[in-house]
Amino acid sequence: MIRLFRPRWKQDRKDLQQSVSLQKDNIPQHVAVIMDGNGRWANRRGMPRVLGHQNGMKAVKRTTIAADELGIRYLTLYAFSTENWKRPKDEVDYLMKIPQEFLAIELDELVEKNVQVRMMGYTDGLPKHTIAAMEEAVRRTENNTGLVLNFALNYGSRREITDVVKKAIDEIGAGRFSEQDITEDWVSSKLMTAGLPDPDLLIRTGGELRLSNFMLWQMAYGELWFTDVYWPEFGREQLLEAVAEYQRRTRRYGGLS
Ligand code: FPP
């Protein structure tokens, strides 16, 4: 058992007072999060939606710290989907500024705390400033060996899988591959998550109960945890709650326990 009561990142010390007991040997290795409810959080307060996203950044910080403290190895955050372009231009423009804004404040500390920043998603369509901010974060943290903080930005699982299908057809067409070479491992190795274990736990905030085109292949046997809490209110307490629930589950992968 581990007892968690002390902050490791001093900025969030006041958030980290609570203690909880978890099994140390059953911490999910990879946690993925659909950060939903920013707009509704803002609406409830009579604020513009973008302020919900801005407050969502604070939740990203809190959750990163808590994940690191818990010993989670990979944290994948769904920051923008390939379908989010359908939103009003003002909101999309703001969402595209968020990585820059977040990293301008947090990157030095992420470097210092040994966090490795990664990005998965399509760069086509992303503004240059967004790509530049992410590339800088990836470059400056590439040798870090701690928590992997993986931002899914302009990511869509169906497009990702479709691309692998096209790649398989190309390989076979070029005679480099036969049909037998197309294995589940091969497909996994061509996805944007190549090198990362599949998520053990997926958290969705904001009360909706769906995957919204997020890691459909990778989540084949991942555990799902939903909460009504809006993303800007999410933090250590809710992450611990999710992990505690994860530890109560029996993972059978289609077999028997
Ligand atoms: C969904 O809430 C949220 C998003 C589409 C954007 C999530 C982005 C962040 C929380 C900021 C990410 C931070 C970094 C550092 C990249 P919604 O707008 O759909 O909420 P609603 O369902 O209440 O309308």
mmCIF file of C-alpha atoms and ligand atoms in Angstrom:
data_model
loop_
_atom_site.group_PDB
_atom_site.id
_atom_site.type_symbol
_atom_site.label_atom_id
_atom_site.label_comp_id
_atom_site.label_asym_id
_atom_site.label_seq_id
_atom_site.Cartn_x
_atom_site.Cartn_y
_atom_site.Cartn_z
ATOM 1 C CA MET A 1 0.000 0.000 0.000
ATOM 2 C CA ILE A 2 1.164 3.534 -0.583
ATOM 3 C CA ARG A 3 -0.071 6.530 1.277
ATOM 4 C CA LEU A 4 -0.222 9.746 -0.616
ATOM 5 C CA PHE A 5 -0.264 12.944 1.277
ATOM 6 C CA ARG A 6 2.721 14.975 0.230
ATOM 7 C CA PRO A 7 3.035 17.121 -2.850
ATOM 8 C CA ARG A 8 6.034 16.738 -5.072
ATOM 9 C CA TRP A 9 5.336 19.831 -7.141
ATOM 10 C CA LYS A 10 5.170 22.691 -4.737
ATOM 11 C CA GLN A 11 2.756 24.893 -6.772
ATOM 12 C CA ASP A 12 -0.157 22.621 -6.022
ATOM 13 C CA ARG A 13 0.615 21.904 -2.401
ATOM 14 C CA LYS A 14 -2.746 23.102 -1.144
ATOM 15 C CA ASP A 15 -4.444 20.632 -3.492
ATOM 16 C CA LEU A 16 -2.436 17.778 -2.158
ATOM 17 C CA GLN A 17 -3.414 17.599 1.450
ATOM 18 C CA GLN A 18 -5.701 14.642 1.295
ATOM 19 C CA SER A 19 -4.368 11.171 1.890
ATOM 20 C CA VAL A 20 -5.567 7.954 0.318
ATOM 21 C CA SER A 21 -4.520 4.332 0.314
ATOM 22 C CA LEU A 22 -3.943 2.513 -2.951
ATOM 23 C CA GLN A 23 -2.242 -0.735 -3.909
ATOM 24 C CA LYS A 24 1.199 0.292 -5.043
ATOM 25 C CA ASP A 25 1.554 -2.668 -7.393
ATOM 26 C CA ASN A 26 -1.695 -2.004 -9.255
ATOM 27 C CA ILE A 27 -1.376 1.542 -10.498
ATOM 28 C CA PRO A 28 -2.571 1.846 -14.113
ATOM 29 C CA GLN A 29 0.472 2.282 -16.296
ATOM 30 C CA HIS A 30 -1.305 4.333 -18.964
ATOM 31 C CA VAL A 31 -4.245 6.636 -18.218
ATOM 32 C CA ALA A 32 -6.078 8.407 -21.033
ATOM 33 C CA VAL A 33 -8.479 11.289 -20.487
ATOM 34 C CA ILE A 34 -11.297 12.811 -22.511
ATOM 35 C CA MET A 35 -11.355 16.269 -20.978
ATOM 36 C CA ASP A 36 -15.013 17.161 -21.488
ATOM 37 C CA GLY A 37 -17.280 19.780 -19.958
ATOM 38 C CA ASN A 38 -15.231 22.947 -20.330
ATOM 39 C CA GLY A 39 -17.996 24.758 -22.207
ATOM 40 C CA ARG A 40 -20.712 23.763 -19.742
ATOM 41 C CA TRP A 41 -18.504 24.702 -16.812
ATOM 42 C CA ALA A 42 -18.150 28.195 -18.298
ATOM 43 C CA ASN A 43 -21.834 28.494 -19.261
ATOM 44 C CA ARG A 44 -22.897 27.691 -15.722
ATOM 45 C CA ARG A 45 -20.863 30.665 -14.578
ATOM 46 C CA GLY A 46 -22.111 32.972 -17.308
ATOM 47 C CA MET A 47 -18.644 33.025 -18.857
ATOM 48 C CA PRO A 48 -17.613 32.570 -22.489
ATOM 49 C CA ARG A 49 -16.737 28.993 -23.429
ATOM 50 C CA VAL A 50 -13.084 29.846 -23.967
ATOM 51 C CA LEU A 51 -12.768 30.582 -20.251
ATOM 52 C CA GLY A 52 -13.799 26.994 -19.668
ATOM 53 C CA HIS A 53 -10.889 25.877 -21.836
ATOM 54 C CA GLN A 54 -8.566 28.274 -20.054
ATOM 55 C CA ASN A 55 -9.543 26.777 -16.713
ATOM 56 C CA GLY A 56 -9.137 23.366 -18.298
ATOM 57 C CA MET A 57 -5.425 24.142 -18.526
ATOM 58 C CA LYS A 58 -5.239 24.350 -14.752
ATOM 59 C CA ALA A 59 -6.824 20.915 -14.546
ATOM 60 C CA VAL A 60 -4.167 19.641 -16.971
ATOM 61 C CA LYS A 61 -1.504 20.883 -14.592
ATOM 62 C CA ARG A 62 -3.170 19.387 -11.499
ATOM 63 C CA THR A 63 -3.747 16.057 -13.206
ATOM 64 C CA THR A 64 -0.188 15.868 -14.525
ATOM 65 C CA ILE A 65 1.219 16.437 -11.059
ATOM 66 C CA ALA A 66 -1.122 13.919 -9.466
ATOM 67 C CA ALA A 67 -0.414 11.307 -12.160
ATOM 68 C CA ASP A 68 3.308 11.744 -11.675
ATOM 69 C CA GLU A 69 2.977 11.490 -7.939
ATOM 70 C CA LEU A 70 0.889 8.336 -8.224
ATOM 71 C CA GLY A 71 3.445 6.629 -10.421
ATOM 72 C CA ILE A 72 1.348 6.569 -13.592
ATOM 73 C CA ARG A 73 3.832 6.211 -16.451
ATOM 74 C CA TYR A 74 1.798 7.549 -19.402
ATOM 75 C CA LEU A 75 -0.907 10.205 -19.388
ATOM 76 C CA THR A 76 -2.655 10.824 -22.707
ATOM 77 C CA LEU A 77 -4.930 13.873 -22.881
ATOM 78 C CA TYR A 78 -7.448 14.389 -25.696
ATOM 79 C CA ALA A 79 -6.966 18.098 -26.340
ATOM 80 C CA PHE A 80 -8.471 18.436 -29.840
ATOM 81 C CA SER A 81 -10.127 15.893 -32.119
ATOM 82 C CA THR A 82 -10.215 15.757 -35.907
ATOM 83 C CA GLU A 83 -13.927 16.586 -35.521
ATOM 84 C CA ASN A 84 -13.413 19.660 -33.309
ATOM 85 C CA TRP A 85 -12.793 21.784 -36.426
ATOM 86 C CA LYS A 86 -16.602 21.925 -36.715
ATOM 87 C CA ARG A 87 -16.707 24.355 -33.777
ATOM 88 C CA PRO A 88 -16.994 28.133 -34.237
ATOM 89 C CA LYS A 89 -13.778 29.671 -35.571
ATOM 90 C CA ASP A 90 -13.186 31.793 -32.455
ATOM 91 C CA GLU A 91 -13.266 28.732 -30.248
ATOM 92 C CA VAL A 92 -11.004 26.725 -32.568
ATOM 93 C CA ASP A 93 -8.554 29.646 -32.716
ATOM 94 C CA TYR A 94 -8.463 29.745 -28.943
ATOM 95 C CA LEU A 95 -8.024 25.985 -28.621
ATOM 96 C CA MET A 96 -5.088 26.241 -31.005
ATOM 97 C CA LYS A 97 -3.474 28.857 -28.761
ATOM 98 C CA ILE A 98 -3.754 26.707 -25.661
ATOM 99 C CA PRO A 99 -0.663 24.517 -26.175
ATOM 100 C CA GLN A 100 1.455 27.642 -26.645
ATOM 101 C CA GLU A 101 -0.092 29.355 -23.640
ATOM 102 C CA PHE A 102 0.207 26.275 -21.435
ATOM 103 C CA LEU A 103 3.765 25.480 -22.424
ATOM 104 C CA ALA A 104 4.922 29.084 -22.084
ATOM 105 C CA ILE A 105 4.008 28.819 -18.404
ATOM 106 C CA GLU A 106 4.721 25.174 -17.664
ATOM 107 C CA LEU A 107 7.462 23.905 -19.963
ATOM 108 C CA ASP A 108 10.419 24.826 -17.746
ATOM 109 C CA GLU A 109 8.872 22.971 -14.866
ATOM 110 C CA LEU A 110 7.968 19.966 -17.017
ATOM 111 C CA VAL A 111 11.615 19.813 -18.131
ATOM 112 C CA GLU A 112 12.803 20.057 -14.545
ATOM 113 C CA LYS A 113 10.334 17.440 -13.290
ATOM 114 C CA ASN A 114 11.612 14.907 -15.823
ATOM 115 C CA VAL A 115 8.293 14.805 -17.730
ATOM 116 C CA GLN A 116 8.538 13.751 -21.362
ATOM 117 C CA VAL A 117 6.053 15.627 -23.557
ATOM 118 C CA ARG A 118 4.763 13.921 -26.684
ATOM 119 C CA MET A 119 2.160 14.746 -29.256
ATOM 120 C CA MET A 120 -0.005 12.439 -31.318
ATOM 121 C CA GLY A 121 -2.229 13.751 -34.061
ATOM 122 C CA TYR A 122 -2.199 15.219 -37.531
ATOM 123 C CA THR A 123 -0.149 18.328 -38.068
ATOM 124 C CA ASP A 124 -2.022 19.231 -41.256
ATOM 125 C CA GLY A 125 -4.409 22.050 -40.495
ATOM 126 C CA LEU A 126 -2.692 23.008 -37.245
ATOM 127 C CA PRO A 127 -1.392 26.595 -37.136
ATOM 128 C CA LYS A 128 2.389 26.974 -37.282
ATOM 129 C CA HIS A 129 2.523 28.477 -33.786
ATOM 130 C CA THR A 130 0.757 25.437 -32.316
ATOM 131 C CA ILE A 131 3.135 23.015 -34.022
ATOM 132 C CA ALA A 132 6.159 25.102 -33.010
ATOM 133 C CA ALA A 133 5.106 25.121 -29.339
ATOM 134 C CA MET A 134 4.555 21.374 -29.299
ATOM 135 C CA GLU A 135 7.792 20.666 -31.164
ATOM 136 C CA GLU A 136 9.769 22.748 -28.724
ATOM 137 C CA ALA A 137 8.228 20.896 -25.768
ATOM 138 C CA VAL A 138 8.899 17.516 -27.370
ATOM 139 C CA ARG A 139 12.494 18.466 -28.194
ATOM 140 C CA ARG A 140 13.291 19.908 -24.775
ATOM 141 C CA THR A 141 11.893 16.912 -22.920
ATOM 142 C CA GLU A 142 12.880 14.077 -25.259
ATOM 143 C CA ASN A 143 15.596 12.770 -22.943
ATOM 144 C CA ASN A 144 13.405 12.933 -19.852
ATOM 145 C CA THR A 145 12.614 9.571 -18.336
ATOM 146 C CA GLY A 146 9.659 10.316 -16.042
ATOM 147 C CA LEU A 147 5.951 10.619 -16.765
ATOM 148 C CA VAL A 148 5.109 10.654 -20.471
ATOM 149 C CA LEU A 149 2.578 13.440 -21.053
ATOM 150 C CA ASN A 150 1.060 12.684 -24.415
ATOM 151 C CA PHE A 151 -1.188 15.329 -25.979
ATOM 152 C CA ALA A 152 -3.682 14.073 -28.548
ATOM 153 C CA LEU A 153 -4.031 17.117 -30.751
ATOM 154 C CA ASN A 154 -5.978 16.966 -34.002
ATOM 155 C CA TYR A 155 -6.275 13.256 -33.333
ATOM 156 C CA GLY A 156 -8.953 10.928 -34.664
ATOM 157 C CA SER A 157 -8.926 7.186 -34.228
ATOM 158 C CA ARG A 158 -10.825 6.263 -37.389
ATOM 159 C CA ARG A 159 -8.439 8.266 -39.549
ATOM 160 C CA GLU A 160 -5.509 6.696 -37.706
ATOM 161 C CA ILE A 161 -6.804 3.180 -38.377
ATOM 162 C CA THR A 162 -7.687 4.029 -41.981
ATOM 163 C CA ASP A 163 -4.099 5.187 -42.518
ATOM 164 C CA VAL A 164 -2.799 1.841 -41.281
ATOM 165 C CA VAL A 165 -5.117 0.010 -43.699
ATOM 166 C CA LYS A 166 -3.713 2.121 -46.563
ATOM 167 C CA LYS A 167 -0.160 1.403 -45.410
ATOM 168 C CA ALA A 168 -0.859 -2.338 -45.401
ATOM 169 C CA ILE A 169 -2.231 -2.139 -48.938
ATOM 170 C CA ASP A 170 0.873 -0.204 -50.054
ATOM 171 C CA GLU A 171 3.236 -2.710 -48.458
ATOM 172 C CA ILE A 172 1.477 -5.660 -50.060
ATOM 173 C CA GLY A 173 1.198 -3.859 -53.400
ATOM 174 C CA ALA A 174 4.926 -3.125 -53.374
ATOM 175 C CA GLY A 175 5.653 -6.791 -52.667
ATOM 176 C CA ARG A 176 7.326 -6.046 -49.346
ATOM 177 C CA PHE A 177 4.629 -7.790 -47.369
ATOM 178 C CA SER A 178 2.228 -10.671 -47.621
ATOM 179 C CA GLU A 179 -1.195 -10.836 -46.010
ATOM 180 C CA GLN A 180 0.151 -13.025 -43.178
ATOM 181 C CA ASP A 181 2.484 -10.201 -42.128
ATOM 182 C CA ILE A 182 -0.490 -8.019 -41.193
ATOM 183 C CA THR A 183 -0.775 -8.993 -37.551
ATOM 184 C CA GLU A 184 -2.339 -7.191 -34.598
ATOM 185 C CA ASP A 185 1.152 -6.294 -33.396
ATOM 186 C CA TRP A 186 2.012 -4.861 -36.791
ATOM 187 C CA VAL A 187 -1.133 -2.715 -36.795
ATOM 188 C CA SER A 188 -0.332 -1.500 -33.259
ATOM 189 C CA SER A 189 3.193 -0.627 -34.341
ATOM 190 C CA LYS A 190 1.832 1.648 -37.097
ATOM 191 C CA LEU A 191 -0.595 3.569 -34.895
ATOM 192 C CA MET A 192 0.312 6.938 -33.392
ATOM 193 C CA THR A 193 0.642 5.225 -30.024
ATOM 194 C CA ALA A 194 3.461 2.978 -31.277
ATOM 195 C CA GLY A 195 5.830 2.346 -28.393
ATOM 196 C CA LEU A 196 3.205 3.176 -25.757
ATOM 197 C CA PRO A 197 1.281 0.469 -23.922
ATOM 198 C CA ASP A 198 -2.488 0.475 -24.499
ATOM 199 C CA PRO A 199 -4.358 2.587 -21.940
ATOM 200 C CA ASP A 200 -5.313 0.654 -18.827
ATOM 201 C CA LEU A 201 -7.847 3.261 -17.803
ATOM 202 C CA LEU A 202 -9.817 5.849 -19.739
ATOM 203 C CA ILE A 203 -11.429 8.691 -17.840
ATOM 204 C CA ARG A 204 -14.120 10.868 -19.360
ATOM 205 C CA THR A 205 -15.310 13.922 -17.501
ATOM 206 C CA GLY A 206 -18.461 15.955 -18.165
ATOM 207 C CA GLY A 207 -21.089 13.233 -17.882
ATOM 208 C CA GLU A 208 -21.175 11.929 -21.468
ATOM 209 C CA LEU A 209 -20.767 8.181 -21.933
ATOM 210 C CA ARG A 210 -18.932 7.706 -25.226
ATOM 211 C CA LEU A 211 -15.457 7.376 -26.730
ATOM 212 C CA SER A 212 -15.761 10.166 -29.321
ATOM 213 C CA ASN A 213 -13.271 8.628 -31.768
ATOM 214 C CA PHE A 214 -10.537 8.334 -29.144
ATOM 215 C CA MET A 215 -8.131 5.370 -29.273
ATOM 216 C CA LEU A 216 -10.727 2.876 -30.506
ATOM 217 C CA TRP A 217 -8.161 0.157 -31.266
ATOM 218 C CA GLN A 218 -6.035 0.815 -28.202
ATOM 219 C CA MET A 219 -9.017 0.742 -25.823
ATOM 220 C CA ALA A 220 -10.071 -2.808 -26.743
ATOM 221 C CA TYR A 221 -9.527 -3.936 -23.149
ATOM 222 C CA GLY A 222 -9.036 -0.648 -21.326
ATOM 223 C CA GLU A 223 -11.200 0.071 -18.304
ATOM 224 C CA LEU A 224 -13.654 2.968 -18.583
ATOM 225 C CA TRP A 225 -14.436 5.448 -15.836
ATOM 226 C CA PHE A 226 -16.926 8.266 -16.248
ATOM 227 C CA THR A 227 -17.621 11.198 -13.999
ATOM 228 C CA ASP A 228 -20.119 14.057 -14.113
ATOM 229 C CA VAL A 229 -17.418 16.440 -12.905
ATOM 230 C CA TYR A 230 -16.582 19.021 -15.564
ATOM 231 C CA TRP A 231 -12.952 19.006 -16.684
ATOM 232 C CA PRO A 232 -12.022 22.405 -15.136
ATOM 233 C CA GLU A 233 -12.986 20.933 -11.746
ATOM 234 C CA PHE A 234 -10.995 17.743 -12.200
ATOM 235 C CA GLY A 235 -7.898 17.179 -10.124
ATOM 236 C CA ARG A 236 -6.081 14.903 -7.791
ATOM 237 C CA GLU A 237 -9.131 13.841 -5.810
ATOM 238 C CA GLN A 238 -10.996 12.626 -8.897
ATOM 239 C CA LEU A 239 -7.896 10.919 -10.316
ATOM 240 C CA LEU A 240 -7.452 9.019 -7.077
ATOM 241 C CA GLU A 241 -11.132 8.082 -7.142
ATOM 242 C CA ALA A 242 -10.742 6.743 -10.687
ATOM 243 C CA VAL A 243 -7.626 4.752 -9.796
ATOM 244 C CA ALA A 244 -9.260 3.375 -6.661
ATOM 245 C CA GLU A 245 -12.188 2.181 -8.793
ATOM 246 C CA TYR A 246 -9.739 0.745 -11.354
ATOM 247 C CA GLN A 247 -8.136 -1.265 -8.548
ATOM 248 C CA ARG A 248 -11.516 -2.782 -7.672
ATOM 249 C CA ARG A 249 -11.962 -4.102 -11.222
ATOM 250 C CA THR A 250 -10.897 -7.570 -12.382
ATOM 251 C CA ARG A 251 -9.366 -7.481 -15.840
ATOM 252 C CA ARG A 252 -10.036 -10.709 -17.679
ATOM 253 C CA TYR A 253 -9.226 -9.845 -21.299
ATOM 254 C CA GLY A 254 -11.946 -12.177 -22.433
ATOM 255 C CA GLY A 255 -10.732 -15.009 -20.207
ATOM 256 C CA LEU A 256 -11.844 -16.145 -16.772
ATOM 257 C CA SER A 257 -10.624 -14.743 -13.507
HETATM 258 C C1 FPP B 1 -14.198 19.452 -24.488
HETATM 259 O O1 FPP B 1 -15.057 20.264 -23.711
HETATM 260 C C2 FPP B 1 -12.866 19.984 -24.454
HETATM 261 C C3 FPP B 1 -12.118 20.312 -25.541
HETATM 262 C C4 FPP B 1 -12.575 20.133 -26.924
HETATM 263 C C5 FPP B 1 -10.800 20.912 -25.387
HETATM 264 C C6 FPP B 1 -10.017 20.364 -24.254
HETATM 265 C C7 FPP B 1 -8.804 21.179 -24.076
HETATM 266 C C8 FPP B 1 -8.322 21.547 -22.870
HETATM 267 C C9 FPP B 1 -8.937 21.162 -21.592
HETATM 268 C C10 FPP B 1 -7.098 22.304 -22.759
HETATM 269 C C11 FPP B 1 -5.956 21.410 -23.133
HETATM 270 C C12 FPP B 1 -4.738 21.852 -22.586
HETATM 271 C C13 FPP B 1 -3.554 21.726 -23.182
HETATM 272 C C14 FPP B 1 -2.395 22.081 -22.414
HETATM 273 C C15 FPP B 1 -3.362 21.278 -24.573
HETATM 274 P P1 FPP B 1 -16.293 20.940 -24.423
HETATM 275 O O2 FPP B 1 -15.858 22.240 -24.967
HETATM 276 O O3 FPP B 1 -16.842 20.009 -25.458
HETATM 277 O O4 FPP B 1 -17.284 21.105 -23.235
HETATM 278 P P2 FPP B 1 -18.859 21.023 -23.328
HETATM 279 O O5 FPP B 1 -19.189 19.599 -23.685
HETATM 280 O O6 FPP B 1 -19.289 21.380 -21.958
HETATM 281 O O7 FPP B 1 -19.298 21.996 -24.366
#
